[in-house]
Amino acid sequence: MNLLPKDIYEKLEFDKVLALLQQECSGEMGQAYFENLQPETDLKSIEIKLKQTKELKLVLEKNDKFPFATYYPIDEDLRFLAIEGYVLSVESLQRLNAILLIFRDLYRFFSPVRREIYPNLFDIIRHTNYDNDLSKEITRVIDDDGNIRSDASPELVRIRKATQSKMREMDAVYRKLIGEFRQKGWLADNNETLRNGRRVLAVPVEHKRKIRGIIHDESTTGRTAYIEPEAAIDVNNDIFDLEQEEKQEIYRILRDLSAKLRPYCPQLADYQAVVFAYDIVLAKARLAFKMKAFMPQLVNAPHFGIRKGRHPLLYLKNKAAGKETVPFNLELFKDNRILLVSGPNAGGKSVLMKSVGLLQVMLQSGLLVPVHELSEMGVFESIFAHIGDSQSLEDDLSTYSSHLQNMKAFLKMANEHTLVLIDEFGSGTDPKIGGAIAEAILRGLNEKKVMGVITTHYGNLKMFAYRNQGIVNGCMNFDRDNLKPTYKMTIGRPGSSYAFEIATSVGLDKEVLKYAKKRIGENEQAVDELLVDLQNEKQEYDDKLKELSEKQSLLEKLIKQYDDQIKDVEFRRKKLKLDAKEFELQKTANANHEVQRLLKELKQTQNLEQTKKLVHSIREEQQKLANEVTQLNDDVYHSTPSVEKPIEVGLLVKMRSGNATGRIESLDKKEAMVLMGDMRVKVKIKDLVAVGEPLTAAFSPTTKHDSINRSANFDAKTDLRGLSMVEADRILEAFLDNAVVSSANTLSIVHGKGNGVLRKLVRQKLKEYKSVKRAFHPENAEGGDGVTIVEL
């Protein structure tokens, strides 16, 4: 990914986010990873990393006790272990065992149920099998504290038992000697200590000739001699010999263990890679949990549809201080690619711009971001930022020269896949000249079709944004009554700097302000106000145009729905007629037995002429009915209007003979698999007809999420009393449909007692819904037979 300038991480404060991630890591490898983290441009890779972090964040939210612990890199240990004959140290084996134990716990964590719940998280470990024997071999030799077990080998057991026996013998010798010498006054206050790994007595120098033994050392003052008594020398020698034997036995044990582990070096490297991967995801999930971050909907193109976005670091700071962080909404698309933000100083312009840049870098680095889940964010190939003072003493560049150097690079390298972030655009030189150059640069960036967020105070840039497509004005709102910024953004109109209001609030001398207002002139202020009014009128016009467009779209859907209903009524009429004719034809077939009986009687009477006439009459009647049935059948099933859509996968359809709708999942010759709610039904294609998508219910940008709102606002009770049968049937069907869509659990239908007609209607209608679990009447105190409780 192309990032400008080199210190863009510091400009956007992404380095601080990386520092927080390093604090959340459990191992040095994870910390090193975040130290060199780079944003990506591959959407699939970004999506996988986001999903993994999202699932692990869910684990933390559910307090599902994800198993993880501190670990250390084992690359160096594995490199040496691969050398034939090399013996790993105890510390190296401890590091290997730590990796093995973490991997074992991770492997056990993913039960069959968790594998279904966290599929992307399980993918990290899915193809790596755990060998329990490796950890057993290590734990057989080393205990949890990192010491060699006494039972690591029979020889080690013998040596340590012998050592303990000699130590007890040594204790007895020293207890006896200390008691004897103390009685004689030959010992210093601290009776004994260690010198050269040997147990010795502390003896004042005036008595050292009185105790037979070896003098190992003297104190720095020369007043105390450290003597190993003659009676303890042999025992000390035995202990020393045993200690040497123990070292040799431990070396042999470690040598054998290293030889057993050597063939598994590649497998141990795989285990470390898995642990390292989970360390990264866990660090990201922990930080996302603290930030209340989510995974937005991804778009494989430059795009912003941020809802309730927050600056991550500002949110954490305010959270710790118990303050609220004001969220922002931002939508940039084809017609409005560049947002030009104006408004008062300290009003939040720079924070907004840096938030957009930081959120984008975080997202493309595989981090969840503090935005609403329904937000939409795209992917950029380049991110350019000019923020703050870029003065360079080394390159002999002033602030404005450095600004122009950056703009030169931006114009040269930018394209439609670039995000540009510029703070205080045009400042740093003469306002008129700086404003003109800034306008020319803005024109060039707009022609490059970049996306960007730019802050400014210049009126000519606000006017340029108003006149040119691709750029939209935005402002940070200001509370003029209290003379305080609100930190809320409004897109569609430019903002004022409110310099005079702020100067008044800080107590600047009135004469100074009066002179300043006189110097600025009325025209400058009038132009600013006119620009705001024009922008408001344009916004109002755009809103009305959008409303008319939505109404036109709805009208077309209503006309289509009306045509469909007419066709449906005609179909039902023909279907009823067909059913009646088929029934009549069936009756004639059932009467065939009676006809045969009459024919027998006629034959017996030898009235052949009358028999022929009767047979001919019956056949004509049956043939007429059969022809009518065939014609009606063709009208109903086979005469498809030219305006009907062809039946295909993904199409919304309904049954010709009912109101049940669903979406086609697959086609198999003359049959279709249709998903209706939670049920899959196999239906003949000739019994299906395509229908339009459901009508939207509101004229607002949030229309596509109305189903969520309906679910949240669904009333689980309806009252049918006083309605006619037709009205009650219609309202009840709509109520039950909404209940199923809203995933309601318990419904209450009030129908009254009366003569039981409505109660019978409710019972019949409930039989049409397979999602009904149980229907019953409550206690008399709650309505009795006049109310039906439905459990779905």
XYZ file of N, CA, C and O in Angstrom, residues 634-691:
232
model
N -55.186 -25.240 -19.641
C -54.214 -24.481 -20.419
C -54.240 -23.010 -20.053
O -53.198 -22.346 -19.950
N -55.456 -22.474 -19.833
C -55.589 -21.056 -19.473
C -54.908 -20.766 -18.134
O -54.261 -19.737 -17.949
N -55.090 -21.709 -17.203
C -54.579 -21.482 -15.848
C -53.084 -21.693 -15.782
O -52.336 -20.893 -15.213
N -52.589 -22.782 -16.360
C -51.197 -23.178 -16.132
C -50.238 -22.891 -17.285
O -49.049 -22.716 -17.065
N -50.733 -22.905 -18.501
C -49.802 -22.901 -19.627
C -49.842 -21.638 -20.466
O -48.996 -21.461 -21.331
N -50.803 -20.758 -20.235
C -50.841 -19.513 -21.014
C -50.161 -18.415 -20.208
O -50.790 -17.577 -19.611
N -48.832 -18.444 -20.138
C -48.063 -17.493 -19.345
C -48.011 -16.150 -20.057
O -47.594 -16.076 -21.216
N -48.435 -15.073 -19.405
C -48.388 -13.748 -20.038
C -46.960 -13.376 -20.381
O -46.024 -13.757 -19.693
N -46.817 -12.579 -21.436
C -45.481 -12.213 -21.895
C -44.752 -11.343 -20.884
O -43.536 -11.257 -20.904
N -45.493 -10.676 -19.977
C -44.840 -9.774 -19.024
C -44.276 -10.531 -17.828
O -43.543 -9.975 -17.033
N -44.652 -11.821 -17.641
C -44.152 -12.578 -16.485
C -42.665 -12.859 -16.632
O -42.169 -13.134 -17.720
N -41.958 -12.766 -15.495
C -40.531 -13.082 -15.497
C -40.325 -14.582 -15.602
O -41.117 -15.354 -15.065
N -39.262 -15.016 -16.260
C -38.953 -16.455 -16.265
C -38.530 -16.900 -14.871
O -37.887 -16.159 -14.137
N -38.912 -18.106 -14.517
C -38.571 -18.644 -13.198
C -37.084 -18.992 -13.185
O -36.609 -19.764 -14.023
N -36.339 -18.394 -12.221
C -34.900 -18.653 -12.124
C -34.469 -18.599 -10.664
O -35.218 -18.116 -9.802
N -33.258 -19.089 -10.390
C -32.735 -19.138 -9.027
C -32.582 -17.717 -8.477
O -32.107 -16.821 -9.168
N -33.021 -17.515 -7.219
C -32.909 -16.218 -6.577
C -34.139 -15.347 -6.730
O -34.265 -14.308 -6.085
N -35.099 -15.771 -7.596
C -36.291 -14.967 -7.854
C -37.290 -15.105 -6.716
O -37.453 -16.183 -6.148
N -37.963 -13.994 -6.370
C -39.033 -14.024 -5.374
C -40.309 -14.474 -6.074
O -40.720 -13.878 -7.071
N -40.945 -15.544 -5.601
C -42.127 -16.123 -6.248
C -43.218 -16.356 -5.222
O -42.989 -16.309 -4.016
N -44.426 -16.658 -5.742
C -45.517 -17.068 -4.858
C -46.299 -18.187 -5.533
O -46.226 -18.385 -6.744
N -47.048 -18.916 -4.715
C -47.899 -19.984 -5.230
C -49.058 -19.369 -6.002
O -49.661 -18.385 -5.562
N -49.373 -19.943 -7.165
C -50.490 -19.420 -7.950
C -51.807 -19.540 -7.188
O -52.710 -18.728 -7.349
N -51.909 -20.575 -6.356
C -53.180 -20.838 -5.679
C -53.207 -20.302 -4.260
O -54.048 -20.687 -3.468
N -52.303 -19.431 -3.880
C -52.300 -18.905 -2.520
C -51.444 -17.662 -2.416
O -50.975 -17.112 -3.404
N -51.216 -17.192 -1.156
C -50.445 -15.972 -0.932
C -49.033 -16.246 -0.439
O -48.271 -15.327 -0.186
N -48.685 -17.513 -0.229
C -47.364 -17.853 0.316
C -46.275 -17.461 -0.679
O -46.352 -17.790 -1.857
N -45.277 -16.704 -0.199
C -44.172 -16.270 -1.045
C -42.863 -16.840 -0.525
O -42.748 -17.201 0.643
N -41.886 -16.909 -1.391
C -40.567 -17.414 -1.012
C -39.573 -17.134 -2.119
O -39.915 -16.578 -3.164
N -38.315 -17.526 -1.880
C -37.261 -17.280 -2.858
C -36.715 -18.614 -3.366
O -36.475 -19.534 -2.570
N -36.535 -18.727 -4.688
C -36.083 -19.983 -5.301
C -34.616 -20.218 -4.982
O -33.772 -19.357 -5.221
N -34.326 -21.398 -4.424
C -32.947 -21.777 -4.109
C -32.317 -22.607 -5.219
O -31.135 -22.474 -5.495
N -33.115 -23.488 -5.853
C -32.556 -24.330 -6.914
C -33.678 -24.802 -7.830
O -34.858 -24.787 -7.455
N -33.316 -25.218 -9.052
C -34.268 -25.715 -10.039
C -33.860 -27.111 -10.463
O -32.666 -27.392 -10.639
N -34.850 -27.993 -10.608
C -34.586 -29.366 -11.047
C -35.671 -29.775 -12.034
O -36.767 -30.192 -11.642
N -35.369 -29.593 -13.331
C -36.317 -29.915 -14.400
C -37.615 -29.146 -14.210
O -37.676 -27.962 -14.387
N -38.691 -29.851 -13.796
C -40.008 -29.211 -13.702
C -40.348 -28.781 -12.283
O -41.460 -28.337 -12.025
N -39.401 -28.909 -11.349
C -39.661 -28.567 -9.956
C -38.641 -27.548 -9.449
O -37.540 -27.455 -9.977
N -39.056 -26.794 -8.428
C -38.187 -25.779 -7.829
C -38.175 -25.960 -6.326
O -39.199 -26.316 -5.729
N -37.002 -25.713 -5.719
C -36.884 -25.712 -4.257
C -37.029 -24.267 -3.801
O -36.228 -23.396 -4.160
N -38.086 -23.995 -3.016
C -38.417 -22.630 -2.614
C -38.241 -22.502 -1.108
O -38.740 -23.336 -0.342
N -37.514 -21.438 -0.677
C -37.337 -21.154 0.744
C -38.444 -20.208 1.179
O -38.500 -19.059 0.775
N -39.370 -20.727 2.026
C -40.481 -19.920 2.547
C -40.304 -19.803 4.055
O -40.592 -20.745 4.795
N -39.792 -18.662 4.493
C -39.513 -18.518 5.919
C -38.388 -19.442 6.315
O -37.292 -19.394 5.781
N -38.647 -20.332 7.282
C -37.649 -21.307 7.725
C -37.825 -22.659 7.050
O -37.135 -23.614 7.391
N -38.794 -22.756 6.105
C -39.096 -24.045 5.475
C -38.638 -24.060 4.017
O -38.667 -23.036 3.333
N -38.217 -25.238 3.570
C -37.896 -25.456 2.160
C -38.965 -26.360 1.564
O -39.220 -27.445 2.100
N -39.570 -25.910 0.470
C -40.696 -26.637 -0.133
C -40.372 -26.906 -1.597
O -39.889 -26.022 -2.312
N -40.654 -28.142 -2.052
C -40.461 -28.492 -3.454
C -41.801 -28.294 -4.163
O -42.815 -28.892 -3.784
N -41.837 -27.423 -5.183
C -43.086 -27.029 -5.857
C -42.882 -27.165 -7.362
O -41.789 -26.908 -7.882
N -43.939 -27.543 -8.070
C -43.884 -27.587 -9.533
C -43.759 -26.170 -10.073
O -44.421 -25.249 -9.592
N -42.914 -26.014 -11.091
C -42.648 -24.685 -11.635
C -43.916 -24.046 -12.187
O -44.125 -22.842 -12.066
N -44.808 -24.873 -12.750
C -46.031 -24.311 -13.332
C -46.951 -23.727 -12.272
O -47.853 -22.944 -12.583
N -46.757 -24.105 -10.986
C -47.591 -23.589 -9.896
C -47.010 -22.320 -9.290
O -47.534 -21.810 -8.289
N -45.903 -21.787 -9.868
C -45.255 -20.607 -9.316
C -45.378 -19.435 -10.274
O -45.433 -19.605 -11.485
N -45.392 -18.239 -9.715
C -45.395 -17.022 -10.508
C -44.459 -16.024 -9.832
O -44.415 -15.930 -8.607
N -43.676 -15.298 -10.651
C -42.739 -14.318 -10.102
C -43.486 -13.122 -9.548
O -44.499 -12.686 -10.097
N -42.995 -12.587 -8.434
C -43.582 -11.384 -7.834
C -42.465 -10.370 -7.633
O -41.291 -10.718 -7.576
